[in-house]
Tab-separated table of C-alpha atoms in Angstrom:
chain	number	residue	atom	x	y	z
A	291	CYS	CA	4.987	-26.065	28.407
A	292	CYS	CA	2.991	-23.405	26.615
A	293	SER	CA	-0.449	-24.285	25.329
A	294	CYS	CA	-3.107	-22.399	23.382
A	295	ALA	CA	-6.801	-22.763	24.046
A	296	PRO	CA	-9.032	-23.292	20.986
A	297	SER	CA	-10.297	-20.015	19.542
A	298	LEU	CA	-13.866	-19.341	18.409
A	299	TYR	CA	-14.363	-17.085	15.379
A	300	LEU	CA	-17.813	-15.678	14.602
A	301	LEU	CA	-19.150	-13.769	11.611
A	302	PRO	CA	-21.763	-11.045	12.199
A	303	LEU	CA	-25.287	-11.909	11.096
A	304	SER	CA	-25.384	-8.723	9.007
A	305	VAL	CA	-22.792	-10.099	6.580
A	306	LYS	CA	-24.444	-11.150	3.301
A	307	CYS	CA	-21.481	-12.923	1.722
A	308	GLY	CA	-18.090	-14.234	2.718
A	309	GLY	CA	-17.284	-16.965	5.209
A	310	ILE	CA	-14.614	-18.600	7.323
A	311	LEU	CA	-11.802	-20.182	5.287
A	312	SER	CA	-9.630	-22.725	7.061
A	313	ALA	CA	-7.860	-24.512	4.187
A	314	SER	CA	-4.110	-23.980	3.787
A	315	SER	CA	-4.727	-22.100	0.510
A	316	GLY	CA	-7.652	-20.765	-1.477
A	317	ASN	CA	-9.131	-18.000	-3.582
A	318	ILE	CA	-11.592	-15.201	-2.837
A	319	SER	CA	-13.463	-13.016	-5.311
A	320	SER	CA	-16.192	-10.400	-5.257
A	321	PRO	CA	-19.756	-11.604	-5.971
A	322	ASN	CA	-20.391	-12.238	-9.710
A	323	PHE	CA	-16.685	-11.887	-10.588
A	324	PRO	CA	-15.598	-11.359	-13.371
A	325	GLY	CA	-18.983	-9.683	-13.902
A	326	LEU	CA	-20.027	-6.510	-12.130
A	327	TYR	CA	-20.440	-6.816	-8.384
A	328	PRO	CA	-23.867	-5.968	-6.857
A	329	TYR	CA	-24.796	-2.656	-5.280
A	330	ASN	CA	-25.145	-2.302	-1.495
A	331	ILE	CA	-23.182	-5.433	-0.652
A	332	ASP	CA	-21.177	-6.160	2.489
A	333	CYS	CA	-18.922	-9.208	2.574
A	334	MET	CA	-16.476	-10.478	5.164
A	335	TRP	CA	-13.995	-13.317	4.836
A	336	LEU	CA	-12.084	-14.622	7.846
A	337	ILE	CA	-8.986	-16.649	6.922
A	338	VAL	CA	-7.764	-18.956	9.692
A	339	VAL	CA	-4.759	-21.193	9.001
A	340	ALA	CA	-2.823	-23.493	11.333
A	341	GLU	CA	-1.641	-22.103	14.679
A	342	GLY	CA	1.863	-20.657	14.436
A	343	SER	CA	1.543	-19.930	10.697
A	344	SER	CA	1.009	-16.687	8.808
A	345	VAL	CA	-1.335	-15.805	5.928
A	346	LEU	CA	0.090	-14.631	2.583
A	347	LEU	CA	-2.362	-12.578	0.493
A	348	THR	CA	-1.860	-11.783	-3.219
A	349	PHE	CA	-4.289	-9.876	-5.473
A	350	HIS	CA	-4.678	-11.137	-9.053
A	351	HIS	CA	-7.292	-8.596	-10.187
A	352	PHE	CA	-8.561	-5.373	-8.618
A	353	GLU	CA	-11.139	-2.990	-10.080
A	354	LEU	CA	-13.411	-0.994	-7.749
A	355	GLU	CA	-15.039	2.431	-7.960
A	356	PHE	CA	-12.406	5.092	-7.280
A	357	HIS	CA	-12.670	7.761	-4.582
A	358	GLY	CA	-9.862	9.816	-3.071
A	359	HIS	CA	-10.601	8.503	0.425
A	360	CYS	CA	-12.157	5.167	-0.670
A	361	ALA	CA	-15.505	6.208	0.832
A	362	TYR	CA	-17.772	4.479	-1.726
A	363	ASP	CA	-16.669	0.960	-2.712
A	364	TYR	CA	-13.664	-0.455	-0.900
A	365	ILE	CA	-11.760	-3.419	0.493
A	366	ARG	CA	-10.329	-3.383	4.002
A	367	ILE	CA	-7.623	-5.831	5.029
A	368	TYR	CA	-6.969	-6.674	8.662
A	369	ASN	CA	-3.982	-8.354	10.279
A	370	GLY	CA	-6.283	-10.445	12.463
A	371	VAL	CA	-9.971	-10.034	13.272
A	372	SER	CA	-11.768	-7.024	11.837
A	373	GLU	CA	-13.371	-6.041	15.144
A	374	ASP	CA	-10.027	-4.522	16.199
A	375	GLU	CA	-9.353	-1.348	14.179
A	376	GLY	CA	-5.762	-1.492	15.406
A	377	ASN	CA	-5.320	-4.475	13.069
A	378	LEU	CA	-6.274	-2.497	9.925
A	379	LEU	CA	-3.557	-2.828	7.259
A	380	GLY	CA	-5.243	-0.585	4.711
A	381	THR	CA	-8.354	0.478	2.806
A	382	PHE	CA	-8.197	0.178	-0.998
A	383	CYS	CA	-10.274	1.204	-4.027
A	384	GLY	CA	-9.780	2.168	-7.681
A	385	ASP	CA	-7.842	-0.082	-10.047
A	386	ILE	CA	-4.356	-0.208	-8.524
A	387	SER	CA	-3.965	-3.586	-6.843
A	388	PRO	CA	-3.050	-3.581	-3.151
A	389	PRO	CA	0.467	-4.867	-2.396
A	390	GLN	CA	1.107	-8.406	-1.186
A	391	PHE	CA	0.416	-8.808	2.536
A	392	THR	CA	1.769	-11.246	5.117
A	393	SER	CA	-0.006	-11.465	8.463
A	394	SER	CA	1.877	-11.577	11.741
A	395	TRP	CA	-0.205	-14.494	13.025
A	396	ASN	CA	-2.604	-17.131	11.694
A	397	VAL	CA	-5.673	-14.953	11.111
A	398	MET	CA	-6.455	-12.371	8.425
A	399	SER	CA	-9.759	-10.643	7.585
A	400	ILE	CA	-11.034	-9.094	4.348
A	401	ILE	CA	-14.073	-6.801	4.213
A	402	PHE	CA	-15.681	-5.712	0.928
A	403	HIS	CA	-18.298	-2.952	0.740
A	404	SER	CA	-20.150	-1.424	-2.219
A	405	ASP	CA	-22.568	1.501	-2.201
A	406	ARG	CA	-25.706	2.040	-4.292
A	407	HIS	CA	-23.999	3.655	-7.309
A	408	VAL	CA	-21.375	2.553	-9.850
A	409	ALA	CA	-20.174	-1.052	-10.030
A	410	HIS	CA	-17.031	-2.574	-11.536
A	411	ARG	CA	-15.638	-6.070	-12.047
A	412	GLY	CA	-14.398	-6.326	-8.486
A	413	PHE	CA	-11.449	-8.363	-7.322
A	414	ALA	CA	-9.819	-11.777	-7.183
A	415	VAL	CA	-7.303	-12.596	-4.475
A	416	GLY	CA	-5.447	-15.745	-3.472
A	417	TYR	CA	-4.182	-16.727	-0.053
A	418	ARG	CA	-1.918	-19.445	1.282
A	419	LYS	CA	-0.420	-20.527	4.562
A	420	GLY	CA	3.024	-19.070	5.127
A	421	ASP	CA	5.866	-19.494	7.553
A	422	ARG	CA	5.305	-18.700	11.173
A	423	GLY	CA	4.659	-15.042	11.906
A	424	TRP	CA	4.999	-14.737	15.673
A	425	ARG	CA	7.728	-17.030	16.999
A	426	GLY	CA	8.858	-17.440	20.538
A	427	ILE	CA	10.140	-19.657	23.318
A	428	CYS	CA	8.750	-19.362	26.830
A	429	LEU	CA	11.364	-19.934	29.532
A	430	PHE	CA	9.934	-20.666	32.973
A	431	ASN	CA	11.459	-20.557	36.439
A	432	ALA	CA	9.869	-20.474	39.851
A	433	SER	CA	9.143	-16.753	39.866
A	434	CYS	CA	8.559	-15.505	36.331
A	435	CYS	CA	7.862	-16.292	32.689
A	436	CYS	CA	10.158	-14.842	30.040
A	437	CYS	CA	8.751	-14.859	26.483
A	438	CYS	CA	10.721	-13.821	23.401
A	439	TRP	CA	9.364	-13.382	19.877
A	440	THR	CA	11.035	-12.851	16.525
A	441	ILE	CA	8.752	-10.602	14.458
A	442	PHE	CA	9.081	-10.685	10.678
A	443	ILE	CA	8.173	-7.475	8.843
A	444	VAL	CA	8.072	-6.281	5.234
A	445	VAL	CA	10.938	-3.837	4.821
A	446	GLY	CA	9.708	-0.434	3.692
A	447	LEU	CA	6.162	-0.823	5.000
A	448	GLY	CA	6.834	-0.552	8.734
A	449	PHE	CA	4.934	-2.526	11.345
A	450	HIS	CA	2.358	-1.788	14.019
A	451	GLU	CA	0.332	-4.503	15.719
A	452	SER	CA	-1.797	-4.665	18.854
A	453	LEU	CA	-1.225	-7.886	20.769
A	454	PRO	CA	-3.996	-10.423	20.119
A	455	SER	CA	-6.031	-11.832	22.991
A	456	GLY	CA	-4.110	-14.284	25.177
A	457	PHE	CA	-1.103	-12.018	25.700
A	458	LEU	CA	-0.613	-10.221	29.006
A	459	ALA	CA	1.587	-7.330	27.916
A	460	PRO	CA	-0.645	-4.283	27.224
A	461	PRO	CA	1.548	-2.137	24.928
A	462	ALA	CA	1.343	-2.541	21.164
A	463	LEU	CA	4.329	-3.876	19.299
A	464	SER	CA	5.593	-1.429	16.723
A	465	PHE	CA	8.433	-1.018	14.290
A	466	SER	CA	9.395	1.843	12.009
A	467	ASP	CA	12.056	0.971	9.470
A	468	THR	CA	14.936	3.336	8.802
A	469	CYS	CA	13.610	5.829	6.310
A	470	GLY	CA	14.861	5.612	2.766
A	471	GLY	CA	16.615	2.879	0.845
A	472	VAL	CA	16.990	1.372	-2.621
A	473	LEU	CA	13.883	-0.286	-4.100
A	474	THR	CA	14.362	-2.642	-7.040
A	475	GLY	CA	11.075	-4.545	-7.281
A	476	LEU	CA	8.616	-4.213	-10.173
A	477	SER	CA	6.282	-2.394	-7.792
A	478	GLY	CA	6.128	-1.364	-4.165
A	479	ILE	CA	4.983	1.114	-1.545
A	480	ILE	CA	6.935	3.831	0.242
A	481	SER	CA	5.645	5.854	3.180
A	482	SER	CA	6.842	8.473	5.635
A	483	PRO	CA	8.247	7.171	8.942
A	484	GLY	CA	5.468	6.054	11.276
A	485	TYR	CA	2.701	6.480	8.677
A	486	PRO	CA	-0.236	6.978	9.214
A	487	ARG	CA	0.852	8.400	12.553
A	488	GLU	CA	2.494	11.831	12.581
A	489	TYR	CA	6.020	11.790	11.173
A	490	SER	CA	8.951	12.838	13.337
A	491	ASN	CA	10.688	16.204	13.291
A	492	SER	CA	14.028	16.658	11.493
A	493	ALA	CA	13.467	13.651	9.227
A	494	ASP	CA	15.715	13.243	6.187
A	495	CYS	CA	14.795	10.254	4.008
A	496	SER	CA	15.794	9.318	0.460
A	497	TRP	CA	14.381	6.445	-1.594
A	498	THR	CA	16.013	5.485	-4.877
A	499	ILE	CA	13.641	3.473	-7.057
A	500	HIS	CA	15.553	1.431	-9.640
A	501	VAL	CA	13.561	-0.728	-12.070
A	502	SER	CA	14.810	-2.841	-14.970
A	503	ASN	CA	16.492	-1.369	-18.036
A	504	SER	CA	14.256	-0.151	-20.897
A	505	THR	CA	11.449	0.599	-18.427
A	506	VAL	CA	10.499	3.711	-16.487
A	507	VAL	CA	9.103	4.411	-13.025
A	508	SER	CA	5.484	5.452	-12.472
A	509	LEU	CA	4.682	6.936	-9.047
A	510	VAL	CA	1.175	7.497	-7.621
A	511	PHE	CA	0.552	9.103	-4.220
A	512	LEU	CA	-2.261	7.363	-2.325
A	513	ASP	CA	-2.260	9.719	0.679
A	514	PHE	CA	-0.462	13.005	1.347
A	515	GLN	CA	-0.568	15.417	4.307
A	516	LEU	CA	2.472	17.523	5.226
A	517	GLU	CA	2.949	20.901	6.867
A	518	ASN	CA	1.861	23.524	4.362
A	519	ASN	CA	3.809	26.664	3.493
A	520	GLU	CA	4.434	28.731	0.397
A	521	GLY	CA	7.535	27.457	-1.350
A	522	CYS	CA	7.436	24.072	0.422
A	523	ASN	CA	10.754	24.616	2.213
A	524	PHE	CA	9.793	23.394	5.727
A	525	ASP	CA	8.359	19.861	5.351
A	526	PHE	CA	8.326	18.551	1.786
A	527	VAL	CA	8.668	15.682	-0.654
A	528	ALA	CA	11.056	16.325	-3.551
A	529	LEU	CA	11.128	14.234	-6.738
A	530	PHE	CA	14.089	13.883	-9.116
A	531	ASP	CA	14.068	12.289	-12.573
A	532	GLY	CA	17.046	10.051	-11.829
A	533	PRO	CA	18.980	8.520	-8.912
A	534	THR	CA	20.555	11.719	-7.482
A	535	VAL	CA	19.634	15.330	-6.699
A	536	SER	CA	21.775	16.436	-9.653
A	537	HIS	CA	19.166	15.028	-12.035
A	538	ARG	CA	16.149	16.988	-13.255
A	539	HIS	CA	14.157	18.343	-10.300
A	540	LEU	CA	10.467	17.504	-10.755
A	541	GLY	CA	9.304	19.666	-7.856
A	542	ASN	CA	8.886	20.109	-4.105
A	543	PHE	CA	5.470	19.214	-2.658
A	544	CYS	CA	3.800	19.938	0.687
A	545	GLY	CA	0.387	20.597	2.224
A	546	GLY	CA	-2.659	18.410	1.672
A	547	ASP	CA	-2.727	18.110	-2.126
A	548	PRO	CA	-0.838	15.033	-3.377
A	549	PRO	CA	1.803	15.457	-6.083
A	550	PRO	CA	0.601	14.636	-9.604
A	551	ASN	CA	1.125	11.152	-10.980
A	552	THR	CA	4.769	11.044	-12.068
A	553	VAL	CA	6.517	9.055	-14.803
A	554	THR	CA	10.285	9.247	-15.258
A	555	THR	CA	12.275	9.416	-18.496
A	556	SER	CA	14.685	6.718	-17.271
A	557	ASN	CA	14.540	3.634	-15.078
A	558	GLN	CA	15.342	5.499	-11.839
A	559	LEU	CA	13.543	7.953	-9.566
A	560	LEU	CA	14.731	9.668	-6.387
A	561	VAL	CA	12.155	10.511	-3.691
A	562	VAL	CA	13.358	12.779	-0.867
A	563	PHE	CA	11.352	13.537	2.287
A	564	LYS	CA	12.460	16.202	4.765
A	565	SER	CA	10.804	17.710	7.836
A	566	ASP	CA	11.878	20.638	9.993
A	567	PHE	CA	11.990	20.968	13.790
A	568	ASN	CA	8.266	21.578	14.421
A	569	ILE	CA	4.719	21.074	13.062
A	570	GLY	CA	4.097	17.730	11.418
A	571	GLY	CA	1.345	15.833	9.667
A	572	ARG	CA	0.121	12.370	8.790
A	573	GLY	CA	2.791	12.069	6.114
A	574	PHE	CA	2.417	10.215	2.847
A	575	LYS	CA	1.979	6.853	1.205
A	576	ALA	CA	2.932	6.275	-2.431
A	577	TYR	CA	2.771	3.339	-4.839
A	578	TYR	CA	5.295	2.843	-7.640
A	579	TYR	CA	5.418	0.414	-10.529
A	580	SER	CA	7.588	-0.337	-13.537
A	581	ALA	CA	6.316	0.747	-16.967
A	582	PHE	CA	7.616	0.674	-20.530
A	583	PHE	CA	7.580	3.619	-22.954
A	584	HIS	CA	7.143	4.218	-26.649
A	585	PRO	CA	7.801	7.382	-28.731
A	586	MET	CA	4.885	9.466	-29.993
A	587	LEU	CA	4.612	12.162	-32.644
A	588	ASN	CA	3.182	14.905	-30.437
A	589	PRO	CA	4.643	16.128	-27.135
A	590	GLY	CA	3.427	13.857	-24.360
A	591	PRO	CA	2.297	14.745	-20.876
A	592	PHE	CA	4.906	12.749	-19.002
A	593	GLY	CA	8.425	13.483	-20.220
A	594	TRP	CA	11.000	14.322	-22.881
A	595	ASP	CA	13.790	12.042	-24.079
A	596	SER	CA	16.896	14.256	-24.211
A	597	ASN	CA	18.816	11.694	-26.289
A	598	THR	CA	16.335	11.444	-29.169
A	599	GLN	CA	14.761	14.890	-28.677
A	600	ARG	CA	11.358	13.226	-28.833
A	601	ALA	CA	8.474	13.153	-26.409
A	602	VAL	CA	7.627	9.826	-24.837
A	603	SER	CA	4.449	8.439	-23.320
A	604	TYR	CA	4.062	5.388	-21.155
A	605	LYS	CA	1.839	2.472	-20.204
A	606	PRO	CA	2.266	0.106	-17.239
A	607	VAL	CA	3.989	-3.238	-17.629
A	608	THR	CA	1.448	-5.269	-15.686
A	609	GLN	CA	-1.683	-3.150	-15.342
A	610	ASN	CA	-3.756	-0.508	-17.132
A	611	LEU	CA	-3.781	3.155	-16.265
A	612	SER	CA	-6.663	4.046	-13.976
A	613	THR	CA	-9.610	6.083	-15.231
A	614	GLN	CA	-8.296	8.982	-13.174
A	615	SER	CA	-4.844	8.708	-14.798
A	616	ILE	CA	-6.368	8.610	-18.301
A	617	GLN	CA	-8.331	11.770	-17.491
A	618	ILE	CA	-5.130	13.483	-16.323
A	619	VAL	CA	-3.340	12.423	-19.524
A	620	SER	CA	-6.205	13.746	-21.662
A	621	GLU	CA	-6.275	17.094	-19.867
A	622	ARG	CA	-2.503	17.548	-20.227
A	623	LEU	CA	-2.576	16.639	-23.923
A	624	GLN	CA	-5.310	19.205	-24.546
A	625	THR	CA	-3.215	21.846	-22.760
A	626	LEU	CA	-0.085	21.004	-24.743
A	627	LEU	CA	-1.821	20.918	-28.132
A	628	SER	CA	-3.941	24.057	-27.627
């Protein structure tokens, strides 16, 4: 029979807030929430649920100082203990909530850091024990042990996980989902194959984002690094204001500058990623969400309704535009009205 020795989890003495949470469900928030969080704070929460279970993490509020590389105030989420950088699921800042996460085993870590300037309301996140993440049956005979696991992944996000301590096999487990697909959720994340590792040559991926009727699609690129060339005809991301390439072409994008925040004029958006036979990059990661629109008197920065011949502007269904987005809107309005 297989057996697991008890595990000991320790928090560093340098941590000023946080703790070890072992209940089957609970809530975590930044210090002083919903007030402003303190400056120069470092917090670490270690969530440990029953052996054989997973941890489901859902953010209810998220509002940190924004930086393009999240270098000032940030949250880091780990699929396991934070001492192993191979377990890092992502680093997040600004006011776009991270997606829902499910760990691949019974431990998940959250680290929160703030610097000495600029504070916001912080975050509130709930967790609960989920179904088993790593599953397997060990079959023994006189000469060997054969272990098989079924690994559950979130389609569209990919999977990469170093084996936790107690496993003998040295290679990391990894999974890259087939690129492209149809996304119908209210919000979600798309990324290049293998992200954040270098994408493969000769990739050809298409994602059709289809949200509910009477809403539109808002797309924000969180990270972007492709081969750069004038004209963007080697490696590129192409956006179309509709479900096919016959719809309005919003542009081809490459290099290190992310595409501008994009809002469609209908409830569908096509994202195409192509790479040529050489020279790659880290790829991209983008967040989309459903939004509703209303007509405005002056031409808006986001789109034109061809049916009514009126400009339309948009606001998210479930969250406010970030400070950065509002600044972009303001700058575009000034350009259009000047």
